[in-house]
Amino acid sequence: MATRLPKLQLPTDEEALRMVGEASELARAGEMKDANKLLKDAVAGKLLTSAVQRQIVTYWSAGSYDLVGADGAANTAAGKPEPADEEPKRINTHETQLSMVMRTQNMSRRQAETFIEDGGLEMEQMQAEMNHPMHEALEKLKNAGPPAWFVDMMQGAENKELEGAAPGEAGPEGDGGGGDVIGPMRAPAALAPG
């Protein structure tokens, strides 16, 4: 699987291209510290932006050092890594599955191996692919909102509460005679703000 490199946006300034070429040669020789220092100097001198500096370092990490051609112009084929350096990577799907299960479900390696052997991973994949009509019905209900009768009932209860709560009136337990009335519980007077 080939690594995708960002599009390299080298400046057209001759001095900047010269510095990028020198830094690339240093990087090819293994002098990464000096190469990075040269790039930092170019950024400090406003010849390069820090984004271009990061792109160049990304290219170096991928083994692509021919960013500037021999004529001093930006190399258009710089984004393609050298074929000799590119080796086909064999992905061990079992290891990939193990690491995924270990991360997503916080399992140890032994637990993840048992989980995969018992068919848990295939079951999860099958469930993800299956149609879930109950989930769809619940989503429709959520999107529709509460039913009209429920909204009317709640508004009626709220209106009764506003009408019935006159100042100085005793509550359900007081001497106002409303002991049978069931209504919303209010905070005790000792806990009321004030």
PDB file of C-alpha atoms in Angstrom:
ATOM      1  CA  MET A   1       0.000   0.000   0.000  1.00  0.00           C
ATOM      2  CA  ALA A   2       1.684   3.199  -1.175  1.00  0.00           C
ATOM      3  CA  THR A   3       1.858   6.184   1.134  1.00  0.00           C
ATOM      4  CA  ARG A   4       0.017   9.238  -0.117  1.00  0.00           C
ATOM      5  CA  LEU A   5       2.165  12.308   0.116  1.00  0.00           C
ATOM      6  CA  PRO A   6       0.733  15.816   0.267  1.00  0.00           C
ATOM      7  CA  LYS A   7       0.966  17.942  -2.836  1.00  0.00           C
ATOM      8  CA  LEU A   8       4.259  19.770  -2.654  1.00  0.00           C
ATOM      9  CA  GLN A   9       3.890  23.505  -3.209  1.00  0.00           C
ATOM     10  CA  LEU A  10       7.433  24.738  -3.618  1.00  0.00           C
ATOM     11  CA  PRO A  11       7.952  28.471  -4.134  1.00  0.00           C
ATOM     12  CA  THR A  12       9.160  29.782  -7.497  1.00  0.00           C
ATOM     13  CA  ASP A  13      11.851  31.960  -5.930  1.00  0.00           C
ATOM     14  CA  GLU A  14      15.317  30.891  -7.111  1.00  0.00           C
ATOM     15  CA  GLU A  15      16.946  31.403  -3.695  1.00  0.00           C
ATOM     16  CA  ALA A  16      14.263  29.327  -1.953  1.00  0.00           C
ATOM     17  CA  LEU A  17      14.651  26.494  -4.487  1.00  0.00           C
ATOM     18  CA  ARG A  18      18.427  26.571  -4.014  1.00  0.00           C
ATOM     19  CA  MET A  19      18.016  26.228  -0.223  1.00  0.00           C
ATOM     20  CA  VAL A  20      15.496  23.390  -0.637  1.00  0.00           C
ATOM     21  CA  GLY A  21      17.921  21.613  -2.973  1.00  0.00           C
ATOM     22  CA  GLU A  22      20.812  21.977  -0.511  1.00  0.00           C
ATOM     23  CA  ALA A  23      18.647  20.804   2.381  1.00  0.00           C
ATOM     24  CA  SER A  24      17.460  17.810   0.341  1.00  0.00           C
ATOM     25  CA  GLU A  25      21.050  16.811  -0.422  1.00  0.00           C
ATOM     26  CA  LEU A  26      21.918  17.039   3.280  1.00  0.00           C
ATOM     27  CA  ALA A  27      18.866  14.923   4.124  1.00  0.00           C
ATOM     28  CA  ARG A  28      19.842  12.318   1.515  1.00  0.00           C
ATOM     29  CA  ALA A  29      23.290  12.112   3.138  1.00  0.00           C
ATOM     30  CA  GLY A  30      21.644  11.500   6.512  1.00  0.00           C
ATOM     31  CA  GLU A  31      22.340  14.954   7.952  1.00  0.00           C
ATOM     32  CA  MET A  32      18.740  15.574   9.018  1.00  0.00           C
ATOM     33  CA  LYS A  33      19.627  18.044  11.746  1.00  0.00           C
ATOM     34  CA  ASP A  34      21.543  20.293   9.334  1.00  0.00           C
ATOM     35  CA  ALA A  35      18.853  19.893   6.675  1.00  0.00           C
ATOM     36  CA  ASN A  36      16.120  20.920   9.112  1.00  0.00           C
ATOM     37  CA  LYS A  37      18.226  23.874  10.285  1.00  0.00           C
ATOM     38  CA  LEU A  38      18.576  25.036   6.687  1.00  0.00           C
ATOM     39  CA  LEU A  39      14.795  24.803   6.232  1.00  0.00           C
ATOM     40  CA  LYS A  40      14.207  26.709   9.473  1.00  0.00           C
ATOM     41  CA  ASP A  41      16.550  29.430   8.253  1.00  0.00           C
ATOM     42  CA  ALA A  42      14.566  29.620   5.009  1.00  0.00           C
ATOM     43  CA  VAL A  43      11.334  29.974   6.995  1.00  0.00           C
ATOM     44  CA  ALA A  44      12.899  32.636   9.214  1.00  0.00           C
ATOM     45  CA  GLY A  45      14.063  34.486   6.072  1.00  0.00           C
ATOM     46  CA  LYS A  46      10.496  34.356   4.696  1.00  0.00           C
ATOM     47  CA  LEU A  47      11.639  32.283   1.702  1.00  0.00           C
ATOM     48  CA  LEU A  48       9.437  29.333   2.716  1.00  0.00           C
ATOM     49  CA  THR A  49       6.298  29.002   4.763  1.00  0.00           C
ATOM     50  CA  SER A  50       6.154  26.611   7.691  1.00  0.00           C
ATOM     51  CA  ALA A  51       3.551  24.535   5.812  1.00  0.00           C
ATOM     52  CA  VAL A  52       5.978  24.000   2.924  1.00  0.00           C
ATOM     53  CA  GLN A  53       8.680  23.096   5.442  1.00  0.00           C
ATOM     54  CA  ARG A  54       6.426  20.382   6.910  1.00  0.00           C
ATOM     55  CA  GLN A  55       5.620  19.101   3.410  1.00  0.00           C
ATOM     56  CA  ILE A  56       9.317  18.832   2.575  1.00  0.00           C
ATOM     57  CA  VAL A  57      10.058  16.913   5.780  1.00  0.00           C
ATOM     58  CA  THR A  58       7.136  14.580   4.970  1.00  0.00           C
ATOM     59  CA  TYR A  59       8.656  13.880   1.575  1.00  0.00           C
ATOM     60  CA  TRP A  60      12.034  13.171   3.169  1.00  0.00           C
ATOM     61  CA  SER A  61      10.348  10.756   5.583  1.00  0.00           C
ATOM     62  CA  ALA A  62       8.982   8.853   2.596  1.00  0.00           C
ATOM     63  CA  GLY A  63      12.441   8.634   1.063  1.00  0.00           C
ATOM     64  CA  SER A  64      11.876  11.207  -1.680  1.00  0.00           C
ATOM     65  CA  TYR A  65      14.795  13.634  -1.770  1.00  0.00           C
ATOM     66  CA  ASP A  66      14.654  14.845  -5.396  1.00  0.00           C
ATOM     67  CA  LEU A  67      12.444  17.846  -4.757  1.00  0.00           C
ATOM     68  CA  VAL A  68      14.473  20.222  -6.919  1.00  0.00           C
ATOM     69  CA  GLY A  69      15.756  19.135 -10.330  1.00  0.00           C
ATOM     70  CA  ALA A  70      19.307  19.577 -11.619  1.00  0.00           C
ATOM     71  CA  ASP A  71      18.292  22.753 -13.455  1.00  0.00           C
ATOM     72  CA  GLY A  72      17.123  24.344 -10.184  1.00  0.00           C
ATOM     73  CA  ALA A  73      13.411  24.083 -10.979  1.00  0.00           C
ATOM     74  CA  ALA A  74      10.873  22.297  -8.824  1.00  0.00           C
ATOM     75  CA  ASN A  75      10.741  18.621  -9.714  1.00  0.00           C
ATOM     76  CA  THR A  76       7.197  17.648 -10.763  1.00  0.00           C
ATOM     77  CA  ALA A  77       7.804  13.950 -10.143  1.00  0.00           C
ATOM     78  CA  ALA A  78       8.879  14.568  -6.551  1.00  0.00           C
ATOM     79  CA  GLY A  79       5.674  13.121  -5.157  1.00  0.00           C
ATOM     80  CA  LYS A  80       6.446   9.656  -6.503  1.00  0.00           C
ATOM     81  CA  PRO A  81       8.754   7.700  -4.231  1.00  0.00           C
ATOM     82  CA  GLU A  82      11.673   5.920  -5.800  1.00  0.00           C
ATOM     83  CA  PRO A  83      10.664   2.441  -6.984  1.00  0.00           C
ATOM     84  CA  ALA A  84      13.732   0.801  -5.413  1.00  0.00           C
ATOM     85  CA  ASP A  85      12.731   2.086  -1.973  1.00  0.00           C
ATOM     86  CA  GLU A  86       9.115   1.004  -2.369  1.00  0.00           C
ATOM     87  CA  GLU A  87       8.567  -2.544  -1.181  1.00  0.00           C
ATOM     88  CA  PRO A  88       5.121  -4.082  -1.139  1.00  0.00           C
ATOM     89  CA  LYS A  89       3.927  -4.185   2.435  1.00  0.00           C
ATOM     90  CA  ARG A  90       2.159  -7.354   3.416  1.00  0.00           C
ATOM     91  CA  ILE A  91      -0.652  -6.604   5.767  1.00  0.00           C
ATOM     92  CA  ASN A  92      -1.241  -9.285   8.335  1.00  0.00           C
ATOM     93  CA  THR A  93      -5.017  -9.202   8.550  1.00  0.00           C
ATOM     94  CA  HIS A  94      -5.084 -11.320  11.705  1.00  0.00           C
ATOM     95  CA  GLU A  95      -2.788  -8.878  13.502  1.00  0.00           C
ATOM     96  CA  THR A  96      -4.823  -5.947  12.199  1.00  0.00           C
ATOM     97  CA  GLN A  97      -8.029  -7.527  13.469  1.00  0.00           C
ATOM     98  CA  LEU A  98      -6.433  -8.302  16.826  1.00  0.00           C
ATOM     99  CA  SER A  99      -5.205  -4.762  17.333  1.00  0.00           C
ATOM    100  CA  MET A 100      -8.579  -3.334  16.287  1.00  0.00           C
ATOM    101  CA  VAL A 101     -10.484  -5.550  18.743  1.00  0.00           C
ATOM    102  CA  MET A 102      -7.975  -4.810  21.505  1.00  0.00           C
ATOM    103  CA  ARG A 103      -8.361  -1.056  21.020  1.00  0.00           C
ATOM    104  CA  THR A 104     -12.095  -0.789  20.466  1.00  0.00           C
ATOM    105  CA  GLN A 105     -13.175  -3.192  23.203  1.00  0.00           C
ATOM    106  CA  ASN A 106     -10.331  -2.719  25.690  1.00  0.00           C
ATOM    107  CA  MET A 107      -9.406  -6.397  25.656  1.00  0.00           C
ATOM    108  CA  SER A 108      -6.127  -8.111  26.308  1.00  0.00           C
ATOM    109  CA  ARG A 109      -4.463  -9.968  23.465  1.00  0.00           C
ATOM    110  CA  ARG A 110      -5.626 -13.334  24.786  1.00  0.00           C
ATOM    111  CA  GLN A 111      -9.210 -12.104  25.188  1.00  0.00           C
ATOM    112  CA  ALA A 112      -9.176 -10.630  21.679  1.00  0.00           C
ATOM    113  CA  GLU A 113      -7.870 -13.892  20.178  1.00  0.00           C
ATOM    114  CA  THR A 114     -10.609 -15.845  21.943  1.00  0.00           C
ATOM    115  CA  PHE A 115     -13.204 -13.313  20.807  1.00  0.00           C
ATOM    116  CA  ILE A 116     -12.101 -13.638  17.157  1.00  0.00           C
ATOM    117  CA  GLU A 117     -11.876 -17.454  17.328  1.00  0.00           C
ATOM    118  CA  ASP A 118     -15.392 -17.658  18.800  1.00  0.00           C
ATOM    119  CA  GLY A 119     -16.729 -15.666  15.837  1.00  0.00           C
ATOM    120  CA  GLY A 120     -17.434 -12.440  17.679  1.00  0.00           C
ATOM    121  CA  LEU A 121     -15.842 -10.269  15.018  1.00  0.00           C
ATOM    122  CA  GLU A 122     -17.842 -11.896  12.211  1.00  0.00           C
ATOM    123  CA  MET A 123     -21.001 -11.486  14.289  1.00  0.00           C
ATOM    124  CA  GLU A 124     -20.340  -7.787  14.756  1.00  0.00           C
ATOM    125  CA  GLN A 125     -19.717  -7.332  11.028  1.00  0.00           C
ATOM    126  CA  MET A 126     -22.912  -9.219  10.198  1.00  0.00           C
ATOM    127  CA  GLN A 127     -24.948  -7.122  12.629  1.00  0.00           C
ATOM    128  CA  ALA A 128     -23.532  -3.937  11.126  1.00  0.00           C
ATOM    129  CA  GLU A 129     -24.631  -5.083   7.655  1.00  0.00           C
ATOM    130  CA  MET A 130     -28.116  -6.212   8.723  1.00  0.00           C
ATOM    131  CA  ASN A 131     -31.244  -4.118   8.401  1.00  0.00           C
ATOM    132  CA  HIS A 132     -32.614  -3.016  11.784  1.00  0.00           C
ATOM    133  CA  PRO A 133     -36.321  -2.133  11.345  1.00  0.00           C
ATOM    134  CA  MET A 134     -36.813  -1.403  15.046  1.00  0.00           C
ATOM    135  CA  HIS A 135     -33.994   1.167  15.018  1.00  0.00           C
ATOM    136  CA  GLU A 136     -35.537   2.812  11.953  1.00  0.00           C
ATOM    137  CA  ALA A 137     -38.960   2.966  13.646  1.00  0.00           C
ATOM    138  CA  LEU A 138     -37.454   4.534  16.779  1.00  0.00           C
ATOM    139  CA  GLU A 139     -35.612   7.135  14.685  1.00  0.00           C
ATOM    140  CA  LYS A 140     -38.888   8.056  12.941  1.00  0.00           C
ATOM    141  CA  LEU A 141     -40.585   8.484  16.318  1.00  0.00           C
ATOM    142  CA  LYS A 142     -37.727  10.627  17.622  1.00  0.00           C
ATOM    143  CA  ASN A 143     -37.825  12.842  14.542  1.00  0.00           C
ATOM    144  CA  ALA A 144     -41.626  13.244  14.758  1.00  0.00           C
ATOM    145  CA  GLY A 145     -41.388  14.546  18.315  1.00  0.00           C
ATOM    146  CA  PRO A 146     -43.847  13.963  21.151  1.00  0.00           C
ATOM    147  CA  PRO A 147     -47.479  13.129  20.256  1.00  0.00           C
ATOM    148  CA  ALA A 148     -50.042  15.943  20.282  1.00  0.00           C
ATOM    149  CA  TRP A 149     -52.025  14.475  23.211  1.00  0.00           C
ATOM    150  CA  PHE A 150     -48.888  14.502  25.354  1.00  0.00           C
ATOM    151  CA  VAL A 151     -48.085  18.120  24.491  1.00  0.00           C
ATOM    152  CA  ASP A 152     -51.705  19.155  25.259  1.00  0.00           C
ATOM    153  CA  MET A 153     -51.626  17.298  28.570  1.00  0.00           C
ATOM    154  CA  MET A 154     -48.357  18.951  29.605  1.00  0.00           C
ATOM    155  CA  GLN A 155     -49.579  22.415  28.628  1.00  0.00           C
ATOM    156  CA  GLY A 156     -52.826  21.851  30.550  1.00  0.00           C
ATOM    157  CA  ALA A 157     -50.914  20.780  33.649  1.00  0.00           C
ATOM    158  CA  GLU A 158     -48.649  23.787  33.337  1.00  0.00           C
ATOM    159  CA  ASN A 159     -51.632  26.141  32.958  1.00  0.00           C
ATOM    160  CA  LYS A 160     -53.332  24.604  36.021  1.00  0.00           C
ATOM    161  CA  GLU A 161     -50.152  25.052  37.992  1.00  0.00           C
ATOM    162  CA  LEU A 162     -49.879  28.704  37.004  1.00  0.00           C
ATOM    163  CA  GLU A 163     -53.552  29.378  37.794  1.00  0.00           C
ATOM    164  CA  GLY A 164     -53.508  27.486  41.104  1.00  0.00           C
ATOM    165  CA  ALA A 165     -50.328  29.017  42.477  1.00  0.00           C
ATOM    166  CA  ALA A 166     -51.634  32.264  43.899  1.00  0.00           C
ATOM    167  CA  PRO A 167     -49.466  34.037  46.496  1.00  0.00           C
ATOM    168  CA  GLY A 168     -50.223  33.111  50.098  1.00  0.00           C
ATOM    169  CA  GLU A 169     -52.209  30.008  49.164  1.00  0.00           C
ATOM    170  CA  ALA A 170     -51.442  26.914  51.163  1.00  0.00           C
ATOM    171  CA  GLY A 171     -50.120  23.831  49.426  1.00  0.00           C
ATOM    172  CA  PRO A 172     -51.562  20.291  49.445  1.00  0.00           C
ATOM    173  CA  GLU A 173     -50.585  19.697  53.073  1.00  0.00           C
ATOM    174  CA  GLY A 174     -51.542  23.089  54.406  1.00  0.00           C
ATOM    175  CA  ASP A 175     -54.796  24.321  55.854  1.00  0.00           C
ATOM    176  CA  GLY A 176     -56.096  25.435  52.457  1.00  0.00           C
ATOM    177  CA  GLY A 177     -58.077  22.215  52.128  1.00  0.00           C
ATOM    178  CA  GLY A 178     -56.258  20.918  49.040  1.00  0.00           C
ATOM    179  CA  GLY A 179     -54.845  17.799  50.651  1.00  0.00           C
ATOM    180  CA  ASP A 180     -56.325  15.463  48.012  1.00  0.00           C
ATOM    181  CA  VAL A 181     -54.821  17.286  45.083  1.00  0.00           C
ATOM    182  CA  ILE A 182     -51.938  15.490  43.461  1.00  0.00           C
ATOM    183  CA  GLY A 183     -49.575  17.859  41.779  1.00  0.00           C
ATOM    184  CA  PRO A 184     -45.926  18.391  41.165  1.00  0.00           C
ATOM    185  CA  MET A 185     -43.770  18.260  44.231  1.00  0.00           C
ATOM    186  CA  ARG A 186     -42.194  21.509  45.222  1.00  0.00           C
ATOM    187  CA  ALA A 187     -38.965  22.030  47.095  1.00  0.00           C
ATOM    188  CA  PRO A 188     -39.400  22.384  50.871  1.00  0.00           C
ATOM    189  CA  ALA A 189     -39.431  25.959  52.123  1.00  0.00           C
ATOM    190  CA  ALA A 190     -36.146  25.361  53.941  1.00  0.00           C
ATOM    191  CA  LEU A 191     -34.441  24.626  50.627  1.00  0.00           C
ATOM    192  CA  ALA A 192     -36.098  27.435  48.654  1.00  0.00           C
ATOM    193  CA  PRO A 193     -33.839  30.200  47.397  1.00  0.00           C
ATOM    194  CA  GLY A 194     -34.137  33.316  49.318  1.00  0.00           C
TER     195      GLY A 194
END
